[in-house]
XYZ file of C-alpha atoms in Angstrom:
235
model
C 18.056 -193.598 -71.113
C 16.884 -196.443 -73.207
C 21.032 -197.658 -72.900
C 21.247 -196.994 -69.074
C 17.799 -199.054 -68.776
C 19.053 -202.008 -71.219
C 22.259 -202.020 -69.136
C 20.135 -202.729 -65.434
C 18.332 -205.609 -67.323
C 21.635 -207.306 -68.293
C 22.674 -206.881 -64.691
C 19.160 -207.962 -63.284
C 19.534 -211.104 -65.396
C 23.044 -212.120 -64.662
C 22.640 -211.848 -61.205
C 19.849 -213.959 -61.226
C 21.586 -217.228 -63.176
C 22.017 -220.685 -61.929
C 25.155 -222.666 -61.537
C 24.465 -224.616 -64.621
C 24.991 -221.758 -67.212
C 27.973 -219.871 -67.750
C 27.636 -215.805 -67.943
C 28.956 -213.000 -69.354
C 32.143 -215.032 -71.346
C 34.023 -213.192 -73.870
C 35.379 -215.397 -76.516
C 37.882 -214.825 -78.695
C 38.620 -216.598 -82.603
C 41.661 -215.597 -84.825
C 40.181 -215.647 -88.642
C 42.754 -214.245 -91.797
C 44.577 -212.708 -89.053
C 42.022 -210.645 -87.244
C 40.850 -211.304 -83.845
C 37.136 -211.605 -83.710
C 35.630 -211.452 -80.073
C 32.169 -211.322 -78.361
C 30.788 -211.447 -74.829
C 27.889 -213.428 -74.964
C 25.327 -212.995 -72.046
C 24.235 -216.652 -71.211
C 25.489 -219.496 -72.123
C 23.422 -222.995 -71.268
C 23.550 -226.763 -72.508
C 21.845 -225.679 -75.642
C 23.551 -222.506 -77.143
C 23.993 -218.614 -76.625
C 21.313 -216.950 -75.357
C 21.414 -212.895 -75.476
C 18.977 -210.314 -73.224
C 17.292 -207.270 -75.111
C 15.748 -204.281 -73.695
C 13.868 -203.490 -76.829
C 10.987 -202.236 -78.086
C 7.636 -204.426 -79.439
C 7.747 -203.565 -82.662
C 11.033 -205.267 -83.464
C 9.831 -208.485 -81.754
C 6.783 -208.360 -83.627
C 9.274 -207.831 -86.623
C 12.221 -210.174 -87.575
C 15.151 -208.366 -87.130
C 18.336 -209.747 -88.952
C 20.901 -207.878 -87.059
C 19.857 -210.386 -83.887
C 19.837 -213.174 -86.278
C 23.666 -212.594 -87.127
C 24.591 -211.329 -83.828
C 23.140 -214.826 -82.505
C 25.138 -217.131 -85.636
C 27.962 -215.049 -84.933
C 27.938 -216.048 -81.231
C 27.049 -220.140 -82.290
C 30.033 -219.343 -84.352
C 32.416 -218.102 -81.431
C 31.188 -221.343 -79.252
C 31.667 -223.769 -82.059
C 35.400 -222.241 -82.702
C 36.404 -220.880 -79.351
C 35.097 -223.994 -77.450
C 34.294 -226.654 -79.581
C 30.650 -226.364 -78.714
C 27.791 -227.140 -81.011
C 24.176 -225.082 -80.543
C 21.127 -226.845 -81.104
C 19.373 -223.681 -80.235
C 19.528 -219.329 -80.529
C 17.611 -217.657 -78.224
C 16.756 -213.989 -76.966
C 14.913 -212.738 -73.945
C 13.479 -209.474 -75.053
C 12.181 -207.206 -72.582
C 10.019 -205.416 -74.290
C 9.739 -201.423 -72.502
C 6.634 -199.786 -74.638
C 4.657 -203.640 -74.014
C 0.669 -202.226 -73.619
C -1.558 -204.806 -71.803
C -4.469 -203.642 -73.737
C -3.342 -203.709 -76.807
C -2.364 -207.113 -75.705
C -5.468 -208.280 -74.743
C -6.945 -206.962 -78.163
C -4.410 -207.338 -80.627
C -3.922 -211.748 -81.703
C -0.715 -210.645 -83.062
C 0.922 -208.675 -79.861
C 3.055 -210.018 -77.653
C 1.088 -211.463 -74.598
C 3.502 -210.447 -72.107
C 6.191 -207.665 -71.861
C 9.158 -210.535 -72.013
C 9.448 -213.362 -74.248
C 11.643 -215.649 -75.363
C 12.221 -215.953 -78.592
C 14.237 -218.705 -80.894
C 15.929 -217.227 -83.446
C 16.849 -218.879 -86.773
C 20.216 -220.913 -87.032
C 22.426 -221.249 -89.488
C 24.508 -224.155 -90.768
C 27.924 -224.064 -89.721
C 28.888 -223.701 -93.558
C 26.904 -220.294 -93.768
C 28.014 -219.536 -90.446
C 31.602 -219.694 -91.882
C 30.485 -218.006 -94.456
C 28.766 -214.806 -92.933
C 31.922 -214.747 -90.495
C 34.784 -214.273 -93.877
C 32.109 -212.041 -95.449
C 32.600 -209.847 -92.377
C 36.464 -209.987 -92.181
C 36.298 -209.332 -96.231
C 34.147 -205.691 -95.675
C 36.768 -205.036 -92.716
C 39.931 -205.610 -94.610
C 38.627 -203.563 -97.746
C 37.498 -200.649 -95.178
C 41.297 -200.554 -93.713
C 42.799 -201.099 -97.169
C 40.349 -198.035 -98.349
C 41.915 -195.935 -95.128
C 45.776 -196.973 -95.682
C 45.097 -195.294 -99.207
C 42.892 -192.480 -98.583
C 39.984 -193.313 -99.912
C 36.622 -193.184 -99.089
C 35.036 -196.060 -97.019
C 32.525 -198.354 -97.607
C 29.338 -197.015 -96.975
C 26.561 -198.238 -94.498
C 23.441 -199.571 -95.885
C 20.083 -198.480 -94.354
C 19.678 -201.769 -92.395
C 23.210 -200.903 -90.868
C 21.984 -197.342 -90.097
C 18.476 -198.907 -88.983
C 16.683 -196.109 -90.536
C 13.763 -194.550 -90.438
C 12.264 -193.259 -93.884
C 10.121 -190.362 -94.041
C 6.606 -190.836 -93.871
C 3.168 -188.811 -94.075
C 0.756 -188.952 -91.783
C -3.408 -188.169 -92.402
C -5.192 -186.463 -89.665
C -8.552 -185.396 -89.217
C -9.378 -182.035 -88.313
C -12.921 -181.097 -87.016
C -12.716 -177.188 -88.537
C -9.850 -175.796 -90.247
C -8.414 -174.326 -86.826
C -8.916 -176.709 -84.554
C -6.013 -178.952 -83.655
C -5.475 -182.417 -85.524
C -6.894 -185.497 -83.973
C -3.799 -187.458 -82.149
C -4.070 -190.990 -84.321
C -3.714 -190.829 -87.709
C -5.885 -191.604 -90.396
C -3.591 -193.291 -92.389
C 0.604 -193.203 -93.229
C 2.060 -192.874 -96.553
C 5.191 -193.573 -97.464
C 5.292 -190.602 -100.209
C 3.642 -186.949 -100.223
C 1.868 -187.626 -103.753
C 0.129 -190.999 -101.996
C -1.105 -188.977 -98.778
C -2.575 -185.943 -101.437
C -4.108 -188.845 -103.505
C -6.010 -190.113 -100.547
C -7.394 -187.308 -99.712
C -8.286 -185.879 -102.868
C -10.801 -188.796 -103.545
C -12.194 -188.898 -99.836
C -15.420 -187.521 -99.655
C -16.147 -186.307 -95.941
C -18.300 -183.597 -95.834
C -17.111 -181.263 -93.440
C -14.401 -183.323 -92.040
C -10.697 -181.198 -92.737
C -7.390 -183.529 -93.418
C -4.179 -182.291 -93.091
C -0.480 -183.853 -94.014
C 1.957 -184.659 -90.719
C 5.439 -185.159 -92.111
C 7.104 -187.119 -89.733
C 10.812 -186.910 -90.902
C 12.878 -189.729 -91.027
C 16.017 -190.602 -89.242
C 19.302 -192.579 -89.397
C 18.516 -193.894 -85.805
C 21.399 -195.746 -85.683
C 23.605 -192.624 -86.634
C 21.469 -189.791 -85.420
C 20.855 -191.193 -81.722
C 24.173 -191.484 -80.770
C 24.181 -195.794 -80.668
C 27.109 -195.499 -83.293
C 30.294 -194.847 -81.383
C 32.154 -193.753 -84.682
C 29.589 -191.326 -86.142
C 31.919 -188.111 -85.315
C 34.569 -190.016 -87.210
C 31.897 -190.733 -90.576
C 32.415 -189.444 -93.130
C 29.307 -190.412 -94.791
C 27.025 -189.002 -91.246
C 28.475 -185.860 -91.694
C 27.740 -185.424 -95.424
C 23.979 -186.133 -93.861
C 23.990 -182.942 -90.746
């Protein structure tokens, strides 16, 4: 559903761009025998702009993937069109934005749509990043031909969400737990310690295990998961 919404958001913005910008242009650059391509949502006089239908969490907590992506776009523009970027931007459409939360929390985004400035690297840093990515693909290709195991994806690349342990209150041993967690811990030991150290007379607690997942793999964001031994090993 979210991917469909994201496609719709891209379409709406694409249909309402001005004559002084370039929309949905795919660029190609050859590097070390590999062809690198990228379809940039929008290019204006200052640089690339990418549209994201995303969560509030992603806006509050900087995502390194966005920084990598926008700098790769700037690299493409520089090498394919000799255009130097001055800024890197993301237009974030937050699907779970809450007006009340924005009024009560200063760190919360003030509006459901925001333009975010993304950190821009030096030309040398962009060049080195692209060289490193090519190196990883070359290594994976060689390993595949040799029938060796492919390099494993990192937790960051798999959008891993770790298992957590939420403390919830109960009025009685048989009553339903509160919807909102009192505290959330990374380990069961910390959760149990928290309960043992509390002195809430007449209040009962339970620990809810919130099972982690590899979001990119488990929720069908990766197009090659069905061929991936790492993903199969985790089933």
